[in-house]
Tab-separated table of C-alpha atoms in Angstrom:
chain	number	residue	atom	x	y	z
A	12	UNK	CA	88.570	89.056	116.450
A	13	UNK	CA	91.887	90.509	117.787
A	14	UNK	CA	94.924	91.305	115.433
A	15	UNK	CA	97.159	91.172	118.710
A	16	UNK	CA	97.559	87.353	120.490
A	17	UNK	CA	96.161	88.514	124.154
A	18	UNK	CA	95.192	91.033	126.036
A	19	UNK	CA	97.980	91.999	128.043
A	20	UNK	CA	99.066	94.199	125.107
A	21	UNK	CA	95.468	96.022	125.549
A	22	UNK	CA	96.056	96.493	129.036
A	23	UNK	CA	99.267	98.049	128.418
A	24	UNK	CA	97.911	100.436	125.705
A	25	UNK	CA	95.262	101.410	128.672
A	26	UNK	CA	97.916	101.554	131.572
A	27	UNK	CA	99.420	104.249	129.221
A	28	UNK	CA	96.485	106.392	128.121
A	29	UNK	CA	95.411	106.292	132.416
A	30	UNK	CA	98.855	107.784	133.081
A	31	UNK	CA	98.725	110.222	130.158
A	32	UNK	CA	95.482	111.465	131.350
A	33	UNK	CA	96.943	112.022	135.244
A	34	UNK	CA	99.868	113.872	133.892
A	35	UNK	CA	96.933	116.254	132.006
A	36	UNK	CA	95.166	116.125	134.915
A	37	UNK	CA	91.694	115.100	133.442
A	38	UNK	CA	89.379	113.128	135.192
A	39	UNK	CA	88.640	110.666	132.713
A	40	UNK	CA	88.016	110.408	129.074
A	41	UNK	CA	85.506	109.266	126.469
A	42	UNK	CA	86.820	107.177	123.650
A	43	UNK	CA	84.383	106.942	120.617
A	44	UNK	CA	86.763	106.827	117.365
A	45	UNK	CA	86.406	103.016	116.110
A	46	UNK	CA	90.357	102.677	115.709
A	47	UNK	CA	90.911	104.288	119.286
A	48	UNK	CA	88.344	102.277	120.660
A	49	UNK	CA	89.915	98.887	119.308
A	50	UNK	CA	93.266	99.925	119.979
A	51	UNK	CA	92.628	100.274	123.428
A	52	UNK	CA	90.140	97.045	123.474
A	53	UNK	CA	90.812	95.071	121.041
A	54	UNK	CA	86.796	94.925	120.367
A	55	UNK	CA	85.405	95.816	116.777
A	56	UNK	CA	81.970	96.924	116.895
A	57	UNK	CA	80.583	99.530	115.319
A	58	UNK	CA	79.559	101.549	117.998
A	59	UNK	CA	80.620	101.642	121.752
A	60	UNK	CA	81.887	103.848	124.510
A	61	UNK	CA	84.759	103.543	126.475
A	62	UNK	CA	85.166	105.419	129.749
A	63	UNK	CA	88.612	105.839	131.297
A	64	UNK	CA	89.569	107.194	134.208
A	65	UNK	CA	93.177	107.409	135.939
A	66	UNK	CA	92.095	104.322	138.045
A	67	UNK	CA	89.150	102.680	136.260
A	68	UNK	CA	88.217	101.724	132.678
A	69	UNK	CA	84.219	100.880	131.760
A	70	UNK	CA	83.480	99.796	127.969
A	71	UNK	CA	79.760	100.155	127.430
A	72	UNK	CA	78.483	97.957	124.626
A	73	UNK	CA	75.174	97.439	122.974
A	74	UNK	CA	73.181	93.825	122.604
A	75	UNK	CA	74.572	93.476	119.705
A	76	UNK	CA	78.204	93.413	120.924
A	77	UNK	CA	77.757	92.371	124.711
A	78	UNK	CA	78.699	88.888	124.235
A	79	UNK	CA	81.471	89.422	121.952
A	80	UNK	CA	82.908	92.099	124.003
A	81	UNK	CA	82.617	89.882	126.904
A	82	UNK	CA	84.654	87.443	125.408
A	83	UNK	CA	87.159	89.543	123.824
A	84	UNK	CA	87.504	92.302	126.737
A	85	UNK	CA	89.581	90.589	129.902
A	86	UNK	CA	91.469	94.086	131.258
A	87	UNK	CA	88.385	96.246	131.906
A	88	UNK	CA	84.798	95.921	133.285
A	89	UNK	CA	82.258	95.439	130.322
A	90	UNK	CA	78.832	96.863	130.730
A	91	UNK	CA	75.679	96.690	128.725
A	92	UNK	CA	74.501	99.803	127.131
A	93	UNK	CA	70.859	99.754	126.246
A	94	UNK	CA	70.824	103.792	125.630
A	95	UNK	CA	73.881	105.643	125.529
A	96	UNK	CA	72.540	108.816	127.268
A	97	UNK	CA	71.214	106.695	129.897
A	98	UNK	CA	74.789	104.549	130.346
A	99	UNK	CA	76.859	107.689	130.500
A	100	UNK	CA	74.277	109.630	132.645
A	101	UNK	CA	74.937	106.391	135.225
A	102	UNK	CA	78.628	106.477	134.736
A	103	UNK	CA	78.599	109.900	135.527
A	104	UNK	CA	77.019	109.681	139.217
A	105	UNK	CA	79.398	106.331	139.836
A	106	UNK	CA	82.460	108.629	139.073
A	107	UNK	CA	81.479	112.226	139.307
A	108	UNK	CA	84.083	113.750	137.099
A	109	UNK	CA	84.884	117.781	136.455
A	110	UNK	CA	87.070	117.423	133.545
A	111	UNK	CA	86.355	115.488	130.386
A	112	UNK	CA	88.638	114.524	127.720
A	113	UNK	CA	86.967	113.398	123.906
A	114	UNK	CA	88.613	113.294	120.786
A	115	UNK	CA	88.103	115.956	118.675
A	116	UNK	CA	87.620	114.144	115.573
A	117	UNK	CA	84.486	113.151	117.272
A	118	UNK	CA	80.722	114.104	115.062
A	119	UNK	CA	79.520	117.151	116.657
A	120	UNK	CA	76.439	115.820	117.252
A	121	UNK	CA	77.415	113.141	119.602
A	122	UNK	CA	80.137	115.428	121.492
A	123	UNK	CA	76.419	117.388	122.286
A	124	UNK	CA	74.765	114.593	123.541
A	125	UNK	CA	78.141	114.020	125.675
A	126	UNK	CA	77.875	116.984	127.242
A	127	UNK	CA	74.231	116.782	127.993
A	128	UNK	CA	74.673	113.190	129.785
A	129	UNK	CA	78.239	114.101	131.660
A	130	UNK	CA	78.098	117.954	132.777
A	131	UNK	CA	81.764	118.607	133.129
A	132	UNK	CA	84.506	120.737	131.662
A	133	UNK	CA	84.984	119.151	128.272
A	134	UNK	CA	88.949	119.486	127.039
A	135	UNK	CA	89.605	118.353	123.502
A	136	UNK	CA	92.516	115.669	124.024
A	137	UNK	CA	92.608	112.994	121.382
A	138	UNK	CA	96.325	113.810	120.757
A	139	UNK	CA	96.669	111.637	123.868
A	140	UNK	CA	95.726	108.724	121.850
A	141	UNK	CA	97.566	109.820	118.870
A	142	UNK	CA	100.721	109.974	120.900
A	143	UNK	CA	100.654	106.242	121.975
A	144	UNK	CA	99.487	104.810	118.862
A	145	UNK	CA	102.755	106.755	116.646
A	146	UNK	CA	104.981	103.977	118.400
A	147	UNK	CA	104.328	100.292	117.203
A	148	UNK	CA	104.629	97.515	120.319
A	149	UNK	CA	106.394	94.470	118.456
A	150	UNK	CA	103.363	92.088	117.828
A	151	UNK	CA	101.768	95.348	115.819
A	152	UNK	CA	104.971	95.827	113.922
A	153	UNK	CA	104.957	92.109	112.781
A	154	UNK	CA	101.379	92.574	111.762
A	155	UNK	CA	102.280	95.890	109.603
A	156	UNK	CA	104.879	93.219	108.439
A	157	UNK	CA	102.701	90.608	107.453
A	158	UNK	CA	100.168	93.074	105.981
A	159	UNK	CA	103.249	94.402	103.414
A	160	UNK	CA	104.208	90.731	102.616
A	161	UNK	CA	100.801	89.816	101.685
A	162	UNK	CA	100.318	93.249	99.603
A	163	UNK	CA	103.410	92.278	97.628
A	164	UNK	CA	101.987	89.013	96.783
A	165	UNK	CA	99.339	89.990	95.260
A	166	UNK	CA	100.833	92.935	93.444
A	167	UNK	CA	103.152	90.440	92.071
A	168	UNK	CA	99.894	88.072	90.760
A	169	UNK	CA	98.141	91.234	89.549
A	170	UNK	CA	101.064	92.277	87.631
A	171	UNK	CA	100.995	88.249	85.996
A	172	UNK	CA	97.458	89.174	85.045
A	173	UNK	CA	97.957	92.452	82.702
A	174	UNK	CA	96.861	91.652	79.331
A	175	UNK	CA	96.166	94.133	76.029
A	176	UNK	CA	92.852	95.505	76.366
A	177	UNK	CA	91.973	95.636	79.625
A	178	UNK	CA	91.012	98.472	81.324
A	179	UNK	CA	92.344	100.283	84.615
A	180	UNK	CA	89.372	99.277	86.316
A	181	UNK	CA	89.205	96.007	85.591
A	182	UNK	CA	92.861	95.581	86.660
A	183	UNK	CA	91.424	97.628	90.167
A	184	UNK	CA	88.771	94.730	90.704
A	185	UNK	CA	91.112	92.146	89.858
A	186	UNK	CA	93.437	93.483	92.711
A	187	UNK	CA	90.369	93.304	94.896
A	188	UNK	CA	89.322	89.573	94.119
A	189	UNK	CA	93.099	88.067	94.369
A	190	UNK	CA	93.275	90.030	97.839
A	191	UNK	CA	90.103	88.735	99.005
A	192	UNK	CA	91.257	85.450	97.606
A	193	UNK	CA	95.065	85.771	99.739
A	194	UNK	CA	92.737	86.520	103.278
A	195	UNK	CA	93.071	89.741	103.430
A	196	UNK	CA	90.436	91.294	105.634
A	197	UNK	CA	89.874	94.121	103.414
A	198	UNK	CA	91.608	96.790	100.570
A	199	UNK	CA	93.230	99.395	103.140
A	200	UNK	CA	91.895	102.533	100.622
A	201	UNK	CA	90.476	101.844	97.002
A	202	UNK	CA	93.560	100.473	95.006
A	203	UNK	CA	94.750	103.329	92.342
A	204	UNK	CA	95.336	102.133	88.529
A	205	UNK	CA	96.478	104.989	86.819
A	206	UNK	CA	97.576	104.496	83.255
A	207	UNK	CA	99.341	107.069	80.647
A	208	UNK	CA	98.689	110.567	81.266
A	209	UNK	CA	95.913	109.613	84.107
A	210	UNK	CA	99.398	108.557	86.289
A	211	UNK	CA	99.841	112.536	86.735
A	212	UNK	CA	96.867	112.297	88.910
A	213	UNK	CA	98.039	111.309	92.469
A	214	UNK	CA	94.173	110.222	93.535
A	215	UNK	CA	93.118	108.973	90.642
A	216	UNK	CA	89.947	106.567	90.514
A	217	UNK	CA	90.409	104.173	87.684
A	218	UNK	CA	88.478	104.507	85.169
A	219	UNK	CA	87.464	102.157	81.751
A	220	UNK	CA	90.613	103.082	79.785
A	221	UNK	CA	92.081	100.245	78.089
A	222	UNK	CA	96.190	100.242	79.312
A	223	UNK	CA	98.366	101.027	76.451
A	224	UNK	CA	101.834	100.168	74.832
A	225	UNK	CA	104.636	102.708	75.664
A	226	UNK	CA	102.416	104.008	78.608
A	227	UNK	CA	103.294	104.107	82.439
A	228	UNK	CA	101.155	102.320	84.284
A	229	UNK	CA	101.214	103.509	88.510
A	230	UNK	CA	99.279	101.102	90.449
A	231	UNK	CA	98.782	102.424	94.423
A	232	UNK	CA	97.558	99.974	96.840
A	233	UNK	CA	97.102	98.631	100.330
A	234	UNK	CA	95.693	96.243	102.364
A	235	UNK	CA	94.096	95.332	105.904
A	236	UNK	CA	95.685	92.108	107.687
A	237	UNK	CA	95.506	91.238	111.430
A	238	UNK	CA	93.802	94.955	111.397
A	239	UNK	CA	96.768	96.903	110.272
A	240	UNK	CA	97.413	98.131	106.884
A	241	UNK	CA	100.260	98.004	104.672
A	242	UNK	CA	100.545	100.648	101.273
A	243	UNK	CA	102.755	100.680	98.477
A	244	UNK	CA	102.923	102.432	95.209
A	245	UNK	CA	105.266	100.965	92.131
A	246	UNK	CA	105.219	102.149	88.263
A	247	UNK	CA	105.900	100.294	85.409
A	248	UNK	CA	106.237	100.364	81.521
A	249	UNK	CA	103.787	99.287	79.322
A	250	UNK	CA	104.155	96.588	75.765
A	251	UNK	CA	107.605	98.532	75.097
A	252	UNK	CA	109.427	101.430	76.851
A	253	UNK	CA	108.152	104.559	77.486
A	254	UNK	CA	109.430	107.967	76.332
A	255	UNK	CA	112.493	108.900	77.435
A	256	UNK	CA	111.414	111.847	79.339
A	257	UNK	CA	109.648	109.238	81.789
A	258	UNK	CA	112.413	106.998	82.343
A	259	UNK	CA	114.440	110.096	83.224
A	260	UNK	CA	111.356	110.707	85.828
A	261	UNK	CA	111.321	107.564	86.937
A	262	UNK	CA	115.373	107.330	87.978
A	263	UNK	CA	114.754	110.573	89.548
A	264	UNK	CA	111.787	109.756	91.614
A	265	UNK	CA	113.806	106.284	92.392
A	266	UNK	CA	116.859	108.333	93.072
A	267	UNK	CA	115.170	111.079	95.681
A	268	UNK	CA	112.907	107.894	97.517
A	269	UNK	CA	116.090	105.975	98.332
A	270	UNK	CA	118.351	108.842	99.627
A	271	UNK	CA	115.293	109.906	101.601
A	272	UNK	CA	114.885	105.918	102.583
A	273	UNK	CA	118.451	105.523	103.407
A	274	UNK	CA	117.957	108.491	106.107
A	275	UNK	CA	115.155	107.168	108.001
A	276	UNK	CA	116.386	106.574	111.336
A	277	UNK	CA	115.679	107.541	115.333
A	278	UNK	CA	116.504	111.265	115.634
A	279	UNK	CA	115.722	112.283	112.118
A	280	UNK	CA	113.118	115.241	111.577
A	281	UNK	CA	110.518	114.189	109.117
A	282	UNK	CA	110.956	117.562	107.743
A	283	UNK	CA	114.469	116.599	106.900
A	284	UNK	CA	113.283	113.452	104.725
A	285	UNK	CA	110.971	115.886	102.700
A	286	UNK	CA	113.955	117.844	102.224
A	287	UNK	CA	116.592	115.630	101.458
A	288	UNK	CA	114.028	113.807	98.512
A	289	UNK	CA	112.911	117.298	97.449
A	290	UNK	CA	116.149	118.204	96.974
A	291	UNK	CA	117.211	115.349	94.682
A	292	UNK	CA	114.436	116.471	92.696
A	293	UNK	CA	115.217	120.204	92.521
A	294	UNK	CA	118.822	118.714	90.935
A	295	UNK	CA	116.824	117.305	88.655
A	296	UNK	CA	114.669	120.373	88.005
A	297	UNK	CA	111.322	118.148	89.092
A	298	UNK	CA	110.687	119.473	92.374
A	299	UNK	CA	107.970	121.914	91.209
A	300	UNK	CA	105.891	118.383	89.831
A	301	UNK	CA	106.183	116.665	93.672
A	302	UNK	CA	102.608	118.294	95.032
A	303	UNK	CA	102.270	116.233	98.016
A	304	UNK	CA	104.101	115.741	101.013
A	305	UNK	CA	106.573	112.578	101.496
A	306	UNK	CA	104.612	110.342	103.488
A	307	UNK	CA	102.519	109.672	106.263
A	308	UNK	CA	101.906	106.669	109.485
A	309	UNK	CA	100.692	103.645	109.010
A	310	UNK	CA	99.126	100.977	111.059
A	311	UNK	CA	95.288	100.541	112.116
A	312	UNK	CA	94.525	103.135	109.527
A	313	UNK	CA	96.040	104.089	106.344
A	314	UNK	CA	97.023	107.564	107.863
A	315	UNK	CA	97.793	108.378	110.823
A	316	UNK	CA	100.627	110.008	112.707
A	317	UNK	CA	103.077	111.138	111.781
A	318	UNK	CA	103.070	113.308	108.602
A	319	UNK	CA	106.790	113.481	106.448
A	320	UNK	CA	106.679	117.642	104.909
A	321	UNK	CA	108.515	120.297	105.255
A	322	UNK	CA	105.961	121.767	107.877
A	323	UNK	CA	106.075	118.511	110.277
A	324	UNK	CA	107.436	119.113	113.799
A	325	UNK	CA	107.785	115.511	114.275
A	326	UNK	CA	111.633	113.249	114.864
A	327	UNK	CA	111.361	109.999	114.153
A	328	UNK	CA	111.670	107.335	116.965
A	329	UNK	CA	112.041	104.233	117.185
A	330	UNK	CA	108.452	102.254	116.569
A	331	UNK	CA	107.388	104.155	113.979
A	332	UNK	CA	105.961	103.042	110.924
A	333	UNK	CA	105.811	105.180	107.663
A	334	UNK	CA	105.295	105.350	103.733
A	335	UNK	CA	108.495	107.432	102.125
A	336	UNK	CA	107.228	108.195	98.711
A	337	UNK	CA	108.113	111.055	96.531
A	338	UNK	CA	106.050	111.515	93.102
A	339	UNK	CA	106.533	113.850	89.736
A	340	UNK	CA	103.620	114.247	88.067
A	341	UNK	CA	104.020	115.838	84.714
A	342	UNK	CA	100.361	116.965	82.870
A	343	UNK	CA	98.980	115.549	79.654
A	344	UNK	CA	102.478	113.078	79.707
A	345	UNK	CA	102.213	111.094	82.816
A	346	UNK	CA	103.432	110.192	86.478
A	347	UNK	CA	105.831	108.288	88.694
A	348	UNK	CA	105.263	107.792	92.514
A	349	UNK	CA	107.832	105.197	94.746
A	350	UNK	CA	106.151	104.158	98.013
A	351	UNK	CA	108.151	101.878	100.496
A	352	UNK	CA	106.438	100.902	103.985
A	353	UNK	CA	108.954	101.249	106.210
A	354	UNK	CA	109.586	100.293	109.990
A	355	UNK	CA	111.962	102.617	112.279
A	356	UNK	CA	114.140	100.258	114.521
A	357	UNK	CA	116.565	101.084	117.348
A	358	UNK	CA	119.611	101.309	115.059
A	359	UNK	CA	117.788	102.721	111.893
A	360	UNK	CA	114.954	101.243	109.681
A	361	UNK	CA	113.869	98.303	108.371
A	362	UNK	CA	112.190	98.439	104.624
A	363	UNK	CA	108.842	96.051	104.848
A	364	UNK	CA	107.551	96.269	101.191
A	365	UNK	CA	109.878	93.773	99.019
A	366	UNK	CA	108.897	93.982	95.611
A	367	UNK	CA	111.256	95.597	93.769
A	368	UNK	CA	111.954	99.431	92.011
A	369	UNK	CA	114.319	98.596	89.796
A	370	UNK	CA	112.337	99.850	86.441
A	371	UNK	CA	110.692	97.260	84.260
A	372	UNK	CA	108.034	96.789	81.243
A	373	UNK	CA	105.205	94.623	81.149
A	374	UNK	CA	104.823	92.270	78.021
A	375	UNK	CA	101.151	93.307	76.504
């Protein structure tokens, strides 16, 4: 059930939120986001609530959980919930708060019935959360780690698999059996298998087109181990070698992600990275084809904090966990993104996708 070995990590996580929500000087908080919820209990279940106060922490579960969450919970008290406005009406006359914090990515609906069980002054304040889970503990780094190992493996067999013929999405569902074969939990996002011109497209769905010689083919994918994701994006050529005009993109592309990669360190502004790969590009005259920004967090979901662009307020620190991947994407021709995973140590990064970018082509 739990990614991380015991629960003393949990009750760290906690300790910190408590703290966090003395310093804002809210009463408590209600924690209803599923990755929040497990981050800070290390239960998966598709619905609960957890209650935190300063002092005290209450996770309310439903039948369906209660003896799983009983098991799995050691650093809080675990109640049953048989009706949620009922639970949190109760909590509310045990602890009698006047200020509320909930997450504001929260459904509308249920921040109403919130409200209506705990009258208080409701403050928007999941950036709390956010804040803690930007910096990985060690034991989620190595599970980020693991996660990236186990995505190049089966990369690697996928590539072994290409064969004329055969379509982009029957190369996507052949990525999804030999990950489900490897343990994986789950894909981290629906793999992208962008062939040809489709590779201009940076979220492409695969479709039935049949891959093609002297064709790019950009394959984007990710996966869920010990509940933490990895992602990685690689290109490669097709039968024979593509037109030249893409192998110029590609050594660009490659060029910009490792002087942007070779940057990542404590201190650095993410808007720097943006603008140290978006300036090898502009060199190049490519930067008007790179439409996104030049990465994003990674850990129990595929995006989180921070975001790499040039409007990010964000310096790196140490912990942190990120994709770096700059993309042209040239219309009717084709596309080349570089993704590398990438952890942010004390002394400057460590790279945690392996398989490599040196350019290659694919026998058909």
């Amino acid at each position: 059930m739990n990614g991380v070995s015991t629960s003393k990590e949990y009750a760290r996580r906690l300790g910190r939120l408590q703290r966090a929500l003395a310093r804002r000087r809210l009463d408590a908080m209600l924690v209803f986001d599923r990755a929040n919820s497990y981050y800070l209990t290390g239960l998966r279940a598709s619905l609960s609530y957890l209650l935190v106060t300063p002092r005290e922490a209450v996770l309310y579960a439903d039948g369906r959980y209660i003896e799983t969450a009983r098991a799995v919970v050691g650093h809080c008290e675990v109640r049953l919930m048989k009706s949620a406005p009922e639970a949190l009406a109760q909590w509310r006359g045990q602890f009698k708060p006047r200020t509320m914090g909930f997450e504001g990515s929260s459904p509308w609906g249920a921040v109403r019935q919130w409200r209506e069980s705990i009258e208080a002054d409701w403050q928007e304040a999941g950036d709390l959360i956010a804040e803690l889970r930007l910096i990985k503990s060690p034991a989620e780094a190595r599970l980020i780690a693991d996660s990236a190992w186990l995505n190049d493996q089966v990369y690697g067999e996928a590539l072994a698999s290409v064969r004329a013929g055969q379509s982009e999405r029957e190369l996507a569902r052949r990525i999804r059996s030999l990950a489900d074969d490897a343990g994986a939990e789950r894909l981290a996002f629906e793999t992208i298998v962008a062939a040809g011109p489709n590779s201009s497209r940076p979220h492409y769905e695969p479709a039935d087109q049949p891959l093609a010689a002297r064709e790019l083919l950009l394959i984007d994918m990710g996966l869920v181990h010990g509940g933490y994701c990895s992602d990685m994006t690689r290109v490669v050529g097709l039968g024979r070698r593509p037109p030249a005009r893409l192998e110029r993109v590609y050594e660009a592309v490659l060029e910009a992600e490792e002087a942007a990669l070779a940057a990542v360190a404590p201190g650095v502004a993410c808007a720097e990275l943006d603008a140290i790969a978006r300036g090898r590009l502009k060199a190049r005259r490519l930067a008007n084809y790179f439409s996104h920004g030049l990465g994003h967090g990674v850990g129990l979901e595929i995006h989180e904090g921070p975001t790499l662009n040039a409007r990010s307020k964000t310096v790196l620190r140490a912990g942190m966990v990120v994709t770096i991947e700059p993309g042209v994407y040239l219309p009717g021709l084709g596309g080349v993104r570089i993704e590398d995973l990438v952890l942010v140590t004390r002394h400057g990064h460590k790279v945690l996708s392996r398989t490599p970018k040196g350019f290659r082509t694919l026998d058909l």
